[in-house]
Short mmCIF file of C-alpha atoms and ligand atoms in Angstrom, two decimals:
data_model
loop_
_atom_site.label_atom_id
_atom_site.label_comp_id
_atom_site.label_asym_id
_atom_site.label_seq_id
_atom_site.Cartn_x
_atom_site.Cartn_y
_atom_site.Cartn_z
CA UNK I 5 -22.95 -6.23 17.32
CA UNK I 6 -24.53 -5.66 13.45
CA UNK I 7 -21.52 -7.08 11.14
CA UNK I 8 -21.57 -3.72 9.44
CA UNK I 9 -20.82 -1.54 12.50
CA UNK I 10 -18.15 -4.22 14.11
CA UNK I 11 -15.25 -1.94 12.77
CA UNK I 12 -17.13 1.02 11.95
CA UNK I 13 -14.47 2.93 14.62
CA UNK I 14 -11.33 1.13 13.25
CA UNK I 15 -12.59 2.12 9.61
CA UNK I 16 -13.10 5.63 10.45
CA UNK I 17 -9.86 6.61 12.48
CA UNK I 18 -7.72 4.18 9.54
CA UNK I 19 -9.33 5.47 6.60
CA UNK I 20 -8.82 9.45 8.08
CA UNK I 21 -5.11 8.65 9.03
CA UNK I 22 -4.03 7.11 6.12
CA UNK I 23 -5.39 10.08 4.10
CA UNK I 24 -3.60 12.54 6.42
CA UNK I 25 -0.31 10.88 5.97
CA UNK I 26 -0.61 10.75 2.16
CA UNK I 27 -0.86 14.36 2.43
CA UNK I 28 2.13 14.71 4.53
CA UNK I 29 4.40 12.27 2.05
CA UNK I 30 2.51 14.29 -1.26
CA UNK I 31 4.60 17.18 0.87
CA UNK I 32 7.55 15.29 1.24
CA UNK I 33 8.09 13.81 -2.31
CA UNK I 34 7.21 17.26 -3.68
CA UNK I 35 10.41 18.89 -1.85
CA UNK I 36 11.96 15.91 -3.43
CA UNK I 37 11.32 16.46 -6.89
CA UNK I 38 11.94 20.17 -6.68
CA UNK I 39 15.66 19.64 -4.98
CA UNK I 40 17.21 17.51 -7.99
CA UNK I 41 20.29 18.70 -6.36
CA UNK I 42 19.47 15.93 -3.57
CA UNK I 43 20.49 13.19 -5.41
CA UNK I 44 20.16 10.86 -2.18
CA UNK I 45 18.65 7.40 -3.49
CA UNK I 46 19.08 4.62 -0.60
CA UNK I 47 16.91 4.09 2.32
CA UNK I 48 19.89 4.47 4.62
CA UNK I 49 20.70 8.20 5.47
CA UNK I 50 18.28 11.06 5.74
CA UNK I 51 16.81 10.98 2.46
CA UNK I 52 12.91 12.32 2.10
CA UNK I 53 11.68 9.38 1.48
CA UNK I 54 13.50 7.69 4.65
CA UNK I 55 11.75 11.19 6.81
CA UNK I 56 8.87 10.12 4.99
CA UNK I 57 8.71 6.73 6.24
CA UNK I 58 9.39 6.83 10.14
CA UNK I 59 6.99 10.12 9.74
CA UNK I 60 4.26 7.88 8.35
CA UNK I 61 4.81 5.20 11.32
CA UNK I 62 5.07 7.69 13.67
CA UNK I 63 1.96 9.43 12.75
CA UNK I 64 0.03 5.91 12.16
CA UNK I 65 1.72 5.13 15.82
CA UNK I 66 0.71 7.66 17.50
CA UNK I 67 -2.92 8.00 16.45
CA UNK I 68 -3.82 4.45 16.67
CA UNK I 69 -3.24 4.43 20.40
CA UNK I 70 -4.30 7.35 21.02
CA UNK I 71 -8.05 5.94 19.80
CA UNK I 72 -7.46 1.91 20.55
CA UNK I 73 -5.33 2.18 23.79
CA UNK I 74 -1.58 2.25 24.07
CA UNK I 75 -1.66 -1.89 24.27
CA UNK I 76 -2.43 -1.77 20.56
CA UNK I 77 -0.92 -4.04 18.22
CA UNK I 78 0.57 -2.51 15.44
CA UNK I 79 2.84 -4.90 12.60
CA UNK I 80 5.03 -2.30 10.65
CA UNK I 81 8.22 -2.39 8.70
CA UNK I 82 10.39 -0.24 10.90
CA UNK I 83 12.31 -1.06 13.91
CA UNK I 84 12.84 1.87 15.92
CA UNK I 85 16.60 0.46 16.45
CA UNK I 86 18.54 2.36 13.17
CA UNK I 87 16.70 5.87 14.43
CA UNK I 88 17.59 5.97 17.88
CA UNK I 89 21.22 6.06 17.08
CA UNK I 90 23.66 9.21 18.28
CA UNK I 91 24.71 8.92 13.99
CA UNK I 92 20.89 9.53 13.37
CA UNK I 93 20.04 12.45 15.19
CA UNK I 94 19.59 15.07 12.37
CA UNK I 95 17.15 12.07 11.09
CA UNK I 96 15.41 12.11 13.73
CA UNK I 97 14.80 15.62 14.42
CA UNK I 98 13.57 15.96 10.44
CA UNK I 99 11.23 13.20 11.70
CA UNK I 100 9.84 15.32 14.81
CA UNK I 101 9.26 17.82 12.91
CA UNK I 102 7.27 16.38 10.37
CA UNK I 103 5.08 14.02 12.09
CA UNK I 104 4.40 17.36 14.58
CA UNK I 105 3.15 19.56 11.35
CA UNK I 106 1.21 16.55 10.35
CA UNK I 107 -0.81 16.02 13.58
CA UNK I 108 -1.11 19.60 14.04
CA UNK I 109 -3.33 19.44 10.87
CA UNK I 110 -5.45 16.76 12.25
CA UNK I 111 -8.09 18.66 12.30
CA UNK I 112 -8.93 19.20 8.67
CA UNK I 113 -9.22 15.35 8.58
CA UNK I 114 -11.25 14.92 11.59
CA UNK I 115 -8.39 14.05 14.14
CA UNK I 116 -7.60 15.91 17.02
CA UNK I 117 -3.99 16.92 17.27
CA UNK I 118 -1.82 16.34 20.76
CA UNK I 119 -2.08 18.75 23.34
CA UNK I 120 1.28 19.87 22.91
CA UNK I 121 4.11 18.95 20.16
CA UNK I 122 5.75 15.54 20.56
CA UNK I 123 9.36 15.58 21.38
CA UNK I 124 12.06 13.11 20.53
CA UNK I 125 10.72 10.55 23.20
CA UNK I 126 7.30 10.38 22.45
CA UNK I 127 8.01 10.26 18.62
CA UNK I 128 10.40 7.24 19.54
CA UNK I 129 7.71 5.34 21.60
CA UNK I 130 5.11 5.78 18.87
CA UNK I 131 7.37 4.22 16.45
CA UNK I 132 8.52 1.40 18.60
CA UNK I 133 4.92 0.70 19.16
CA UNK I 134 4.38 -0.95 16.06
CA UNK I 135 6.82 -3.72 17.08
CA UNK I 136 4.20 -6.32 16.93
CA UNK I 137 4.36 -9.58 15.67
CA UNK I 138 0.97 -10.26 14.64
CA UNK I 139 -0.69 -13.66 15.12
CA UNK I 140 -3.06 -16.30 14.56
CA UNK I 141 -5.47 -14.53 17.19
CA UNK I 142 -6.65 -11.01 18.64
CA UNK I 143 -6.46 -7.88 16.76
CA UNK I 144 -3.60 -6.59 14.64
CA UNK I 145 -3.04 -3.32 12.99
CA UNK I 146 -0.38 -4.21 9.82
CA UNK I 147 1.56 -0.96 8.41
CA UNK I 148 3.73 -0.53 5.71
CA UNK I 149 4.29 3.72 5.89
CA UNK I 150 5.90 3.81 2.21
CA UNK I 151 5.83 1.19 0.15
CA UNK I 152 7.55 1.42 -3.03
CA UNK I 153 10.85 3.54 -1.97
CA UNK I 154 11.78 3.55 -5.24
CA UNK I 155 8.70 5.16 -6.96
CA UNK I 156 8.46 7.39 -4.04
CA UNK I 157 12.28 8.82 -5.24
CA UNK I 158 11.36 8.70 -8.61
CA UNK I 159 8.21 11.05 -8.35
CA UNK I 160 6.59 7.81 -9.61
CA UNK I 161 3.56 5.77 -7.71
CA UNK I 162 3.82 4.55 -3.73
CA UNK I 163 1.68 3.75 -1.24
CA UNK I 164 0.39 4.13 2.13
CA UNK I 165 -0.72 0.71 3.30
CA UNK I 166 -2.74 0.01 6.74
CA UNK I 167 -4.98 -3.05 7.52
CA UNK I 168 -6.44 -4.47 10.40
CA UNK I 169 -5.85 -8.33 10.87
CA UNK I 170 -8.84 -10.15 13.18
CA UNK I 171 -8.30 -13.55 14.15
CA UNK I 172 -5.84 -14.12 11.20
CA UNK I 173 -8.27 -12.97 8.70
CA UNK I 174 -7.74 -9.13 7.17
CA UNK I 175 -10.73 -7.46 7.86
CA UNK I 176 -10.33 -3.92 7.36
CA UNK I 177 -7.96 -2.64 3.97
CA UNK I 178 -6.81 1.09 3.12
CA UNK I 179 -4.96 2.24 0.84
CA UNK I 180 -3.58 5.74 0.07
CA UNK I 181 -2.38 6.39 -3.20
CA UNK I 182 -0.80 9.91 -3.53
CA UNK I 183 0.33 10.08 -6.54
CA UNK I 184 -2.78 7.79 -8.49
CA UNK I 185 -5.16 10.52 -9.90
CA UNK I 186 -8.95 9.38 -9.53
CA UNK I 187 -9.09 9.13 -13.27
CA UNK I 188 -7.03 6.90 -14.93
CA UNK I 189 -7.03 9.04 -18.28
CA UNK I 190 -4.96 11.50 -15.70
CA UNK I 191 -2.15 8.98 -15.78
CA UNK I 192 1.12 8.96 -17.89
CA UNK I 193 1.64 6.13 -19.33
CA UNK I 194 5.10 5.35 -20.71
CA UNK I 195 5.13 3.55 -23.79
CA UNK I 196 7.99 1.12 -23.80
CA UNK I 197 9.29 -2.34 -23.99
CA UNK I 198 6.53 -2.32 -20.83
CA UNK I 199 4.27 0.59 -20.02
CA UNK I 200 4.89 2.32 -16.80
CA UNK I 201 2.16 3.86 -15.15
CA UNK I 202 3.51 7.31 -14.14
CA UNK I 203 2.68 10.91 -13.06
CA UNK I 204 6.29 12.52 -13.43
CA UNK I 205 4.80 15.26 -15.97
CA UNK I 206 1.93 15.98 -13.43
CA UNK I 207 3.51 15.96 -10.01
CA UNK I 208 2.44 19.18 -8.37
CA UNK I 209 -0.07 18.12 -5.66
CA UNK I 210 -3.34 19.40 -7.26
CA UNK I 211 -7.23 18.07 -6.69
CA UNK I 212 -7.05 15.29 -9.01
CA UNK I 213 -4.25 13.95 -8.06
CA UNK I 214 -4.06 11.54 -5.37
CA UNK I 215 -6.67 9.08 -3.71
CA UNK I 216 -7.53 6.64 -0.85
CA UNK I 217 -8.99 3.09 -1.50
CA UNK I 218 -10.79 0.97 1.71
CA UNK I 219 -12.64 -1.63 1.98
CA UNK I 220 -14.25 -3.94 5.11
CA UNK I 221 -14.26 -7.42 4.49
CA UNK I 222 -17.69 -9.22 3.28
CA UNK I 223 -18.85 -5.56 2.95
CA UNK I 224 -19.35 -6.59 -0.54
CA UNK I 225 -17.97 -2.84 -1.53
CA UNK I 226 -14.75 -1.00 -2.24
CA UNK I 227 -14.50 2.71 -1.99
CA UNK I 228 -11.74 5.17 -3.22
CA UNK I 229 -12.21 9.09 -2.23
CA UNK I 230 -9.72 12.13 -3.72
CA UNK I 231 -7.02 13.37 -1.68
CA UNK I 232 -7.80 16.85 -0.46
CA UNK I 233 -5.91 19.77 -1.20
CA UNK I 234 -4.92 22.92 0.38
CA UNK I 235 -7.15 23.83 3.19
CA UNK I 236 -9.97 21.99 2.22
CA UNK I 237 -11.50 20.11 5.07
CA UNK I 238 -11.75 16.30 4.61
CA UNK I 239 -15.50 15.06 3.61
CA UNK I 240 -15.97 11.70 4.79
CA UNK I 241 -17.51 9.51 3.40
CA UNK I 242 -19.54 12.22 1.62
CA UNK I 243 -16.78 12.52 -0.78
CA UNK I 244 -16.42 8.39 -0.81
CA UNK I 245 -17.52 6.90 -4.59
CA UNK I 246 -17.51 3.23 -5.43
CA UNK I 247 -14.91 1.03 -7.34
CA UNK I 248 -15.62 -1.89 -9.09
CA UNK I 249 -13.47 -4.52 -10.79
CA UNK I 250 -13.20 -4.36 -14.73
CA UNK I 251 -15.43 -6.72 -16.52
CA UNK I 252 -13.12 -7.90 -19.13
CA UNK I 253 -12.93 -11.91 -18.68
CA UNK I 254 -11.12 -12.19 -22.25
CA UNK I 255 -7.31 -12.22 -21.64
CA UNK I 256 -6.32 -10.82 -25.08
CA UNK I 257 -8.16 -7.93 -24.05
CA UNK I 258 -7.01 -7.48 -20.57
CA UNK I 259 -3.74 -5.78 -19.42
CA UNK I 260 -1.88 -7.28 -16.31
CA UNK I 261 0.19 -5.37 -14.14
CA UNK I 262 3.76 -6.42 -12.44
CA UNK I 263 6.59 -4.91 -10.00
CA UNK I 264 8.80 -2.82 -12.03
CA UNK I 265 12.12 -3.95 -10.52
CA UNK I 266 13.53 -7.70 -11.51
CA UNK I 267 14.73 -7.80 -8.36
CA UNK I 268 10.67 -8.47 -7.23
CA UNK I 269 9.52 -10.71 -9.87
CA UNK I 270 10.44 -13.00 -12.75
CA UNK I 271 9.54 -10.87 -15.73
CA UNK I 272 10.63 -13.53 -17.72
CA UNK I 273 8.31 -16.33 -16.02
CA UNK I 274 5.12 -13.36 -15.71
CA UNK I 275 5.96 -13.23 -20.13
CA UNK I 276 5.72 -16.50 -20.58
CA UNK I 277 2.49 -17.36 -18.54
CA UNK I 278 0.75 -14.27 -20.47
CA UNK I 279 1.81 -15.47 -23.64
CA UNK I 280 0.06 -19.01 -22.98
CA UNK I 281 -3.00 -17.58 -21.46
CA UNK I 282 -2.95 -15.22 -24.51
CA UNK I 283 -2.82 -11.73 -23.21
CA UNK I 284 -1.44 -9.33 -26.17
CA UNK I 285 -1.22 -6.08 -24.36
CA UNK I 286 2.10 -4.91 -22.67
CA UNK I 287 2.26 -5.13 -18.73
CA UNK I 288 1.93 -1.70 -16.70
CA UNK I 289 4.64 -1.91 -14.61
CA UNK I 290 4.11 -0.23 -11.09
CA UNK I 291 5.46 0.42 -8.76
CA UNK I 292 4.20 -0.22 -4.96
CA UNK I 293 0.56 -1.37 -4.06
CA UNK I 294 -1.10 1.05 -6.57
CA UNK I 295 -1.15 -2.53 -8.48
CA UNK I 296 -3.81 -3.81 -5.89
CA UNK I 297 -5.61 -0.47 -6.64
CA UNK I 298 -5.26 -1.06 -10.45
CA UNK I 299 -6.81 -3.98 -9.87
CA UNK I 300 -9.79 -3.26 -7.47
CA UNK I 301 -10.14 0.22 -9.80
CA UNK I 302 -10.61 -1.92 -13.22
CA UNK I 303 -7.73 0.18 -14.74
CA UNK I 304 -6.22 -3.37 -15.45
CA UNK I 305 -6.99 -7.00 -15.19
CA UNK I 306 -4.45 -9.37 -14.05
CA UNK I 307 -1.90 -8.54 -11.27
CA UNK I 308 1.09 -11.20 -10.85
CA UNK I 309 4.12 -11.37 -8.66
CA UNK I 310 6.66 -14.04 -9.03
CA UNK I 311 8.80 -14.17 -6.16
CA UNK I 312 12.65 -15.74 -5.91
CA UNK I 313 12.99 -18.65 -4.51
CA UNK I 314 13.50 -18.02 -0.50
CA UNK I 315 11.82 -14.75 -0.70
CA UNK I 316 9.14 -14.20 1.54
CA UNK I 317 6.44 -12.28 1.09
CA UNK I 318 5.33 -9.50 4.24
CA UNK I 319 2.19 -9.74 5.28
CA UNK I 320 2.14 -5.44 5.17
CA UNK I 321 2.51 -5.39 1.38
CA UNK I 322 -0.36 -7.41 1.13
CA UNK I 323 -2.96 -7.30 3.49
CA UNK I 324 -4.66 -3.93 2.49
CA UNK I 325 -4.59 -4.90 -0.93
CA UNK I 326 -5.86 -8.31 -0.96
CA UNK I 327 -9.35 -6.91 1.21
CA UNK I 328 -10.06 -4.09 -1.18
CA UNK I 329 -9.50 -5.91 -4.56
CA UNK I 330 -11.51 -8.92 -3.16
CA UNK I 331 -14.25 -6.33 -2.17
CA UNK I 332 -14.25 -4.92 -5.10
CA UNK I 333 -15.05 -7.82 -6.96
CA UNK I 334 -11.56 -9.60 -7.11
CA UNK I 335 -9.65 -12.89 -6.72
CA UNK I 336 -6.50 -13.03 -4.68
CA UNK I 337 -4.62 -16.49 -3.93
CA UNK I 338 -1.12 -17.26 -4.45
CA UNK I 339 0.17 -19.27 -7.57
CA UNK I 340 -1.51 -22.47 -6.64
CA UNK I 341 -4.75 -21.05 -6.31
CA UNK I 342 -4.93 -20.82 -2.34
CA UNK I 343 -5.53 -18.13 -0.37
CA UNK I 344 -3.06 -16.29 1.39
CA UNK I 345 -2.43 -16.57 5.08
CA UNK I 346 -1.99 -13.99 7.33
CA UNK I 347 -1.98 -15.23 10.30
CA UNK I 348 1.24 -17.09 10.83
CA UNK I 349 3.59 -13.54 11.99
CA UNK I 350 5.23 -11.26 9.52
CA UNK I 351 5.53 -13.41 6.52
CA UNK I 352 2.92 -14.90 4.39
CA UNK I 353 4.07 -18.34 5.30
CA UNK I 354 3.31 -21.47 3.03
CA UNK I 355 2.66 -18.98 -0.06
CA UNK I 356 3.07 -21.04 -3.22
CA UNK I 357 5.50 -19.45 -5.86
CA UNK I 358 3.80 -15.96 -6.36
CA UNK I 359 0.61 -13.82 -5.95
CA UNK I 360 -2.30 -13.70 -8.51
CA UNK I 361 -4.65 -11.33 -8.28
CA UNK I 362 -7.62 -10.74 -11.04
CA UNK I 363 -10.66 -9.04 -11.86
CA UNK I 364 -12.49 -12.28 -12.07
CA UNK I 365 -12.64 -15.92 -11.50
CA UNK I 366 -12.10 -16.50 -15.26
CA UNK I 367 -8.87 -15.17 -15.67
CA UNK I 368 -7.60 -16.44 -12.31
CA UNK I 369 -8.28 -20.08 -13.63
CA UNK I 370 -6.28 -19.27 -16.56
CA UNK I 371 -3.32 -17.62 -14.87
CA UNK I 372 -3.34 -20.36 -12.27
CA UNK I 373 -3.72 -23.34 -14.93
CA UNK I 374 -0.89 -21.61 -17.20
CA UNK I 375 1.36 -21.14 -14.23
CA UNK I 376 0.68 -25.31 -13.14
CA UNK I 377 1.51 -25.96 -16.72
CA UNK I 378 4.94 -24.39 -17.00
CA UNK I 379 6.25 -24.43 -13.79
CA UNK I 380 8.15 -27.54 -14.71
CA UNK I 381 9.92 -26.25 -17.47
CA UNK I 382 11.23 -23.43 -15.40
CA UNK I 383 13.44 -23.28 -12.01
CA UNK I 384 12.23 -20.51 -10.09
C1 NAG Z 23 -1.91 -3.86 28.49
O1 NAG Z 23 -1.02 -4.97 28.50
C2 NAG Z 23 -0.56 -5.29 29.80
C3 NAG Z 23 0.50 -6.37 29.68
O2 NAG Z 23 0.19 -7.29 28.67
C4 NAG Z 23 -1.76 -5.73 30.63
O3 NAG Z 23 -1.33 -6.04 31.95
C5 NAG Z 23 -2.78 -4.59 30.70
O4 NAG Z 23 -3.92 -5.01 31.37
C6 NAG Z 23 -3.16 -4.15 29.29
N1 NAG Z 23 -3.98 -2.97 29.37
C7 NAG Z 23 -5.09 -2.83 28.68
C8 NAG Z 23 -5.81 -1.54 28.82
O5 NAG Z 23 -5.52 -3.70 27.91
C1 NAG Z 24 7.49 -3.71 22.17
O1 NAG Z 24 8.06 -2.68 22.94
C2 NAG Z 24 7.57 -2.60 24.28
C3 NAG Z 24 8.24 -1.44 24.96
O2 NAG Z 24 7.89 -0.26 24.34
C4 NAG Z 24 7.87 -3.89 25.02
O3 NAG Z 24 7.31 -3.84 26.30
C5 NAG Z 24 7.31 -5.06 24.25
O4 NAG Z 24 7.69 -6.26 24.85
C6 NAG Z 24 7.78 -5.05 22.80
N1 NAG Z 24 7.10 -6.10 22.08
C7 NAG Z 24 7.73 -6.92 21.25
C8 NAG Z 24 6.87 -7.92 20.58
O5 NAG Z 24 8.93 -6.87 21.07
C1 NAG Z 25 12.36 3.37 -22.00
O1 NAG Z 25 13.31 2.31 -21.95
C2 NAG Z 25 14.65 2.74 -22.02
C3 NAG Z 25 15.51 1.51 -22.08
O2 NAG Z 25 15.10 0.54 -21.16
C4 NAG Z 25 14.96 3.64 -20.82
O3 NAG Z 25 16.29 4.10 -20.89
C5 NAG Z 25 14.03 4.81 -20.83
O4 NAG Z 25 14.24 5.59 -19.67
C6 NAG Z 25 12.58 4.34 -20.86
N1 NAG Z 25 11.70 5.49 -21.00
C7 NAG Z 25 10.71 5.72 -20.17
C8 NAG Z 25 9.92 6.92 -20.49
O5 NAG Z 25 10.43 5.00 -19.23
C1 NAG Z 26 12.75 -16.92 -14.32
O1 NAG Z 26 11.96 -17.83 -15.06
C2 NAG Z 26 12.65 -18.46 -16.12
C3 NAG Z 26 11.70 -19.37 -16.92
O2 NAG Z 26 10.44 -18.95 -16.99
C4 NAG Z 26 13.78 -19.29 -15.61
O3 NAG Z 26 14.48 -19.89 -16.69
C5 NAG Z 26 14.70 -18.41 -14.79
O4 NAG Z 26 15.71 -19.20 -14.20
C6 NAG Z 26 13.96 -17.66 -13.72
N1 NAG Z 26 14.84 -16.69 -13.11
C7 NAG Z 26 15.06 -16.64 -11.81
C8 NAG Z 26 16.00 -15.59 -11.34
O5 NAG Z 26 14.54 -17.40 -11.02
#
């Protein structure tokens, strides 16, 4: 088979899923933000963004076997154990009922919907599904449903993230953004002690607002497309245009881009490495995987990610990411300049210190060489 039409399927049904699901949690955080009243922040109880992310997986689930068999493999965050609990019953039945209104709008994106609506069971199986472990061979589908909890509360940026994982190697990246207009000059940004890349003014779903990034590996091309809106009927790839990396190889003219919570990075290390590479401009601080899509967009430069020591890294809230910046013209490795390895389970095994990704191979040498230099003199 031609290289280019090897996952021509696999792109198709991930690439018209992903977008259907960022339409369903555009819904979702939208009945968020209106009920302030719902002042439900944690992940454990039946918050949105919790219906949000068992609908996602269920949805994603569901759909995959439906087109690639039921023996799919499918790596996702969720275990189906906390939602098939007596205590989580009104959960789940928020979760039938939204991954039922989602399918039965397959259709506008090119999916056909279930022959009937999915009860408790079926939505259970489709979840447990992705209980995959990935692997060094074979196919594997790698899901995170919502990543970026907190943005997703906040009316702030999250992601949908799905990639396919060949032989170890991700192959296939998308990336649905529902809350990243196509336009960066659509954006908020917050001017701060950091920036924050936002869209709290602007958060009724409208047609700018909202888009999906993909890419196939050695394609050579990354493609973002708008969300649509309403009752519009999904044009794919019609409505597809190209992204490309920024070309700004001069760090005091680049911006880099970090997590937002201390909890997922060292601001204080990511400071001091962009000080002695010399970038002046404050970080955007994002939330979620829209930093991959900064990236692979050229709406900033530098992305880095300084882990604790003993966290490890998921392979889901990378994988997409690292295809579609790298397609788009992009380096990815982690802190010691290697790439990262996804084909060792769940966890990016053996990852060195952090993730760098950049526009170019210019500023990744610096970032890396800054990082070697002051690693000593700091005891992460
Ligand atoms: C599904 O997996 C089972 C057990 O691993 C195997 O026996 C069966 O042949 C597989 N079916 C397909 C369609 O691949
Ligand atoms: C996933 O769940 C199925 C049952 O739905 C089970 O047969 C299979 O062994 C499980 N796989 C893993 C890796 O736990
Ligand atoms: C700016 O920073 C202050 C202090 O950290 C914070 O209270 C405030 O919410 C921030 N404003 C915005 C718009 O992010
Ligand atoms: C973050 O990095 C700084 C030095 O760059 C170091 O002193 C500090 O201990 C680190 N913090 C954590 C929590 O690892």
């Amino acid at each position: 088979m031609e290289e280019a039409d090897k996952y021509s399927k696999e792109m198709e049904v991930a690439v018209r899923v992903v977008h259907m699901v960022s339409v369903m949690c555009q819904k979702v955080q939208a009945s968020l933000v209106a009920d302030r009243s719902d002042q439900v922040k944690s992940k454990d109880d039946d918050s949105p963004v919790t219906v949000a992310d068992w609908s996602v997986q269920a949805t994603v689930g569901w759909t995959l076997s439906e087109f690639f068999g039921k023996n799919v493999s499918i790596v996702a965050e969720e275990d189906v154990e906390t939602l098939s609990k007596p205590e989580s019953a009104g959960l789940l039945a928020a979760v039938v009922k939204t991954v039922n209104e989602c399918l039965a709008e397959g259709p506008q994106f090119g999916l056909y919907p279930p022959d009937k609506t999915l009860g408790s069971l079926e939505i259970l199986e489709a979840i447990n599904r992705c209980n995959s472990t990935g692997g060094r061979t074979g196919r594997h589908w790698v899901l995170d449903p919502v990543d970026g909890t907190l943005g997703f509360v906040r009316g702030d940026q999250y992601a949908v993230a799905l990639a396919l994982i060949d032989d170890g190697k991700p192959v296939i990246g998308v990336l649905g953004c529902p809350n990243y207009p196509m336009k960066k000059e659509w954006l908020n940004y917050h001017q701060n002690s950091s920036q924050t890349l936002s869209t709290r003014s602007t958060l009724s779903p409208k047609r700018e607002q909202g888009c999906v990034l993909y890419a196939r590996r050695r394609s050579g091309q990354a493609w973002m497309q708008p969300l649509i809106h309403g009752n519009e009927k999904l044009q794919w790839p019609n409505s597809a245009q190209q992204v490309i990396v920024s070309s700004i190889d001069d760090p005091s003219l680049a911006t880099f881009c970090e997590p937002v919570e201390k909890a997922n990075t060292n601001h204080t290390f990511s400071t001091g490495v962009a000080h002695d590479v010399g970038l002046r401009n404050q970080p955007l601080r994002v939330h979620s995987m829209v930093k991959y899509a900064a990236i692979a967009r050229g709406d900033a430069e530098v992305f880095m990610k300084f882990s604790r020591a003993g966290y490890k890294e998921k392979i889901w809230d990378h994988a997409a990411g690292v295809v579609i910046v790298e397609e788009a013209g992009g380096v990815v490795t982690d802190a010691g300049g290697r790439p990262l390895d996804f084909s060792r389970g769940v966890y990016l095994e053996g990852l060195d210190r952090g993730i760098i990704a950049c526009s170019g191979a210019t500023l990744h040498d610096k970032i890396v060489g800054a990082v070697y230099a002051s690693w000593d003199s700091s005891n992460l």
